[in-house]
Coordinates of C-alpha atoms in Angstrom, one line a residue:
M1 CA 2.9 -8.4 15.6
K2 CA 4.9 -11.4 16.9
S3 CA 4.3 -13.2 13.5
Y4 CA 5.7 -10.1 11.7
F5 CA 8.9 -9.9 13.7
Y6 CA 9.3 -13.7 13.3
I7 CA 9.1 -13.4 9.6
I8 CA 11.7 -10.5 9.6
F9 CA 14.0 -12.6 11.8
L10 CA 13.7 -15.6 9.5
T11 CA 14.4 -13.3 6.5
I12 CA 17.6 -12.0 8.1
M13 CA 18.8 -15.4 9.1
S14 CA 18.1 -16.8 5.6
T15 CA 19.9 -13.9 4.0
S16 CA 22.9 -14.5 6.3
V17 CA 23.0 -18.2 5.5
L18 CA 22.7 -17.5 1.8
A19 CA 25.5 -15.0 1.9
Q20 CA 27.8 -17.5 3.6
S21 CA 26.9 -20.2 1.0
N22 CA 27.4 -17.8 -1.8
F23 CA 30.9 -16.9 -0.5
K24 CA 32.2 -20.4 -1.1
A25 CA 30.4 -20.7 -4.4
Q26 CA 31.9 -17.4 -5.5
Q27 CA 35.4 -18.5 -4.5
L28 CA 34.9 -21.7 -6.5
T29 CA 34.4 -19.8 -9.7
F30 CA 38.2 -19.2 -9.6
E31 CA 40.4 -21.9 -11.2
R32 CA 43.1 -21.8 -8.5
V33 CA 40.5 -22.3 -5.7
R34 CA 38.9 -25.2 -7.6
Q35 CA 42.3 -26.7 -8.1
A36 CA 43.1 -26.3 -4.4
Y37 CA 39.9 -28.1 -3.5
G38 CA 40.5 -30.8 -6.0
E39 CA 44.0 -31.5 -4.7
K40 CA 43.6 -30.9 -1.0
W41 CA 40.0 -31.1 0.3
N42 CA 39.6 -34.9 0.5
S43 CA 42.8 -35.3 2.5
L44 CA 41.9 -32.4 4.7
Q45 CA 38.5 -33.9 5.4
K46 CA 40.2 -37.1 6.5
E47 CA 42.5 -35.2 8.8
L48 CA 39.6 -33.2 10.2
K49 CA 37.6 -36.4 10.9
K50 CA 40.6 -37.9 12.6
D51 CA 40.6 -34.9 14.9
Q52 CA 36.8 -35.4 15.4
I53 CA 35.9 -32.3 13.4
T54 CA 33.0 -33.3 11.3
G55 CA 30.8 -30.2 11.1
K56 CA 31.2 -26.5 10.9
F57 CA 34.3 -25.1 12.6
S58 CA 36.0 -21.9 13.6
L59 CA 39.6 -21.1 12.7
Y60 CA 42.3 -19.3 14.6
I61 CA 45.8 -18.6 13.1
A62 CA 48.9 -17.8 15.2
A63 CA 52.2 -16.8 13.6
Y64 CA 55.6 -16.8 15.4
K65 CA 58.4 -14.8 13.7
A66 CA 61.4 -16.2 15.6
E67 CA 60.2 -19.8 15.2
E68 CA 59.0 -19.1 11.7
K69 CA 55.9 -21.1 12.3
L70 CA 52.2 -20.6 11.3
E71 CA 49.8 -22.5 13.6
I72 CA 46.3 -23.5 12.5
W73 CA 43.9 -24.0 15.4
L74 CA 40.3 -25.2 14.9
K75 CA 37.2 -25.4 17.1
E76 CA 34.0 -27.3 16.0
G77 CA 30.5 -26.0 16.6
K78 CA 29.8 -25.2 20.3
Q79 CA 33.2 -26.4 21.6
K80 CA 34.8 -23.8 23.8
Q81 CA 38.4 -24.6 23.3
Y82 CA 40.5 -24.6 20.1
K83 CA 42.8 -27.6 19.2
L84 CA 46.0 -27.4 17.3
F85 CA 45.3 -28.8 13.8
K86 CA 48.4 -28.1 11.7
V87 CA 51.7 -26.2 11.8
Y88 CA 53.3 -24.8 8.7
P89 CA 56.8 -23.4 8.4
F90 CA 57.5 -20.0 6.8
C91 CA 59.4 -20.6 3.6
Q92 CA 61.0 -17.1 3.6
H93 CA 61.4 -14.3 6.1
S94 CA 62.2 -10.6 5.9
G95 CA 63.1 -8.1 8.6
I96 CA 64.0 -8.7 12.2
L97 CA 62.1 -9.0 15.5
G98 CA 59.9 -6.0 16.4
P99 CA 56.8 -4.5 14.9
K100 CA 56.4 -3.0 11.5
L101 CA 56.9 0.8 11.7
K102 CA 56.7 2.1 8.2
E103 CA 56.3 1.3 4.5
G104 CA 59.3 -0.5 3.0
D105 CA 61.0 -1.5 6.3
L106 CA 60.6 -5.2 5.3
Q107 CA 59.1 -6.0 8.8
I108 CA 56.4 -8.6 9.4
P109 CA 53.9 -6.8 11.6
E110 CA 53.3 -7.9 15.2
G111 CA 49.9 -7.7 16.9
F112 CA 46.3 -8.8 16.8
Y113 CA 44.6 -8.9 13.4
Y114 CA 42.0 -10.7 11.4
I115 CA 41.5 -11.8 7.8
T116 CA 40.0 -9.1 5.6
A117 CA 40.7 -10.4 2.1
F118 CA 40.6 -13.6 0.1
N119 CA 42.6 -13.2 -3.1
P120 CA 42.2 -16.1 -5.5
L121 CA 44.1 -14.1 -8.2
S122 CA 47.2 -13.3 -6.1
N123 CA 50.6 -12.8 -7.7
F124 CA 51.6 -15.3 -4.9
H125 CA 49.2 -18.0 -6.0
L126 CA 46.5 -17.6 -3.2
S127 CA 46.6 -15.1 -0.4
L128 CA 44.8 -14.1 2.8
G129 CA 45.0 -10.4 3.7
I130 CA 45.0 -9.1 7.3
N131 CA 43.8 -5.7 8.6
Y132 CA 47.2 -4.2 9.0
P133 CA 47.6 -1.4 9.9
N134 CA 45.3 -1.3 12.9
S135 CA 44.8 1.7 15.1
I136 CA 47.9 0.9 17.3
D137 CA 50.0 0.4 14.2
L138 CA 48.9 3.8 12.9
L139 CA 49.8 5.4 16.2
R140 CA 53.3 3.7 16.2
S141 CA 54.0 4.9 12.7
R142 CA 53.5 8.5 13.6
N143 CA 54.1 10.6 10.6
E144 CA 55.5 7.8 8.5
K145 CA 53.4 5.8 6.0
P146 CA 52.7 2.5 7.8
G147 CA 52.5 0.4 4.7
S148 CA 49.7 -2.1 3.9
D149 CA 48.9 -5.2 1.9
I150 CA 50.1 -7.8 4.4
Y151 CA 49.2 -11.3 3.5
I152 CA 49.7 -15.0 4.3
H153 CA 50.4 -16.3 0.8
G154 CA 52.1 -18.8 -1.5
K155 CA 55.5 -18.7 -3.2
C156 CA 58.7 -18.1 -1.2
E157 CA 59.1 -14.3 -1.6
T158 CA 58.4 -11.6 1.0
V159 CA 58.9 -8.0 1.9
G160 CA 56.9 -8.2 5.1
C161 CA 54.3 -10.9 4.5
I162 CA 54.2 -14.6 5.6
P163 CA 54.9 -17.0 2.7
I164 CA 54.3 -20.8 3.2
T165 CA 54.6 -22.1 -0.4
D166 CA 51.9 -22.6 -3.1
D167 CA 51.3 -26.1 -1.8
K168 CA 50.6 -25.2 1.8
I169 CA 48.6 -22.0 1.1
K170 CA 46.1 -24.2 -0.7
E171 CA 45.3 -25.9 2.6
V172 CA 45.1 -22.7 4.7
Y173 CA 43.0 -21.0 2.1
I174 CA 40.5 -23.9 2.0
L175 CA 40.3 -24.0 5.8
A176 CA 39.6 -20.2 5.8
I177 CA 36.9 -20.6 3.2
E178 CA 35.3 -23.4 5.1
A179 CA 35.4 -21.4 8.4
R180 CA 33.9 -18.3 6.7
N181 CA 31.3 -20.5 4.9
G182 CA 30.4 -22.0 8.2
G183 CA 29.5 -18.6 9.7
Q184 CA 32.8 -17.2 11.1
N185 CA 32.8 -13.7 9.7
Q186 CA 36.0 -12.7 11.5
I187 CA 39.0 -15.1 11.5
P188 CA 41.7 -13.9 14.0
V189 CA 45.3 -13.9 13.0
H190 CA 47.7 -13.1 15.9
V191 CA 51.3 -12.4 14.9
Y192 CA 53.9 -12.7 17.7
P193 CA 57.6 -12.0 17.6
F194 CA 58.1 -15.3 19.3
K195 CA 56.4 -17.7 21.7
I196 CA 56.1 -15.2 24.5
T197 CA 57.0 -17.4 27.5
D198 CA 58.7 -15.5 30.4
T199 CA 62.0 -17.1 29.4
N200 CA 61.8 -16.0 25.8
L201 CA 60.6 -12.6 26.8
N202 CA 63.6 -12.0 29.0
K203 CA 65.9 -13.4 26.4
Y204 CA 64.7 -11.2 23.5
I205 CA 64.1 -8.0 25.6
A206 CA 67.9 -8.2 26.4
Q207 CA 68.5 -7.9 22.6
F208 CA 65.7 -5.5 21.8
P209 CA 65.0 -3.4 25.0
Q210 CA 63.0 -0.8 23.0
H211 CA 60.2 -3.3 22.6
K212 CA 59.8 -4.3 26.2
A213 CA 56.5 -2.5 26.8
F214 CA 55.0 -3.7 23.5
W215 CA 56.0 -7.3 23.9
T216 CA 54.9 -7.4 27.5
N217 CA 51.5 -6.2 26.3
L218 CA 51.4 -8.9 23.6
Q219 CA 52.2 -11.5 26.2
L220 CA 48.8 -10.9 27.9
G221 CA 47.0 -12.0 24.8
Y222 CA 49.4 -14.9 24.3
N223 CA 49.0 -16.1 27.9
Y224 CA 45.2 -15.9 27.7
F225 CA 45.1 -18.3 24.8
E226 CA 47.7 -20.6 26.3
K227 CA 45.7 -20.9 29.5
H228 CA 42.2 -21.1 28.1
K229 CA 42.6 -22.2 24.5
R230 CA 40.1 -19.5 23.6
V231 CA 40.8 -16.4 21.5
P232 CA 40.5 -13.3 23.7
Q233 CA 38.4 -10.4 22.8
V234 CA 40.9 -7.8 21.7
I235 CA 40.3 -4.1 22.4
E236 CA 42.6 -1.5 20.8
L237 CA 43.2 1.2 23.3
T238 CA 45.2 4.4 22.7
N239 CA 48.6 2.7 22.8
A240 CA 48.1 -0.8 24.0
Y241 CA 45.8 -3.9 23.6
Q242 CA 43.3 -4.9 26.3
F243 CA 41.9 -8.4 26.5
K244 CA 38.7 -10.0 27.7

């Protein structure tokens, strides 16, 4: 009986490893992905090695709307804390501070998401889709259509996404493939209105008092990562996020 369950366990593990391996291989069947690896992978590997990342790693992405910055954080193997690896500027911006409320409002969402799509045939060169709208977004939108198709992508055009140029999306896309291929099935993408320090929170609440409760809730997740350099477990409650 023990032998039987051991064989089942090995089969499951082997299938999982094969699926991860097949993911990168499948992505490399697309010309844009092959070109991205050809142009960027050697230099990225040198930068990873310089940061003492030589094996499989996990990826965390944080975006800040006011600062127009996309931060890439990496954590190798069994390390507990993430380290900042790269920062990319947005090359275009739409909307204002505050969450996305409905389709067509041009707003970049704010909240806690993860990558759900790798698009190697994007109209914006390469793109990584996030799981907007989540349950809190749906509640906020009420009877309005919340919109969808929110991506980190190339080019410098946007109606609510995060564009970082064709050149830079190649690097982010490769890092996301490598993280996924290394076993990270859920890559978190946290989108903040700004770096939610107490000073910034007070400053922007004075301008947008309607978002006080929402931004104060987001600050709990922001503070957790700032303190621990670990991504919190995010739980979507009825109208707020909870963190562990």
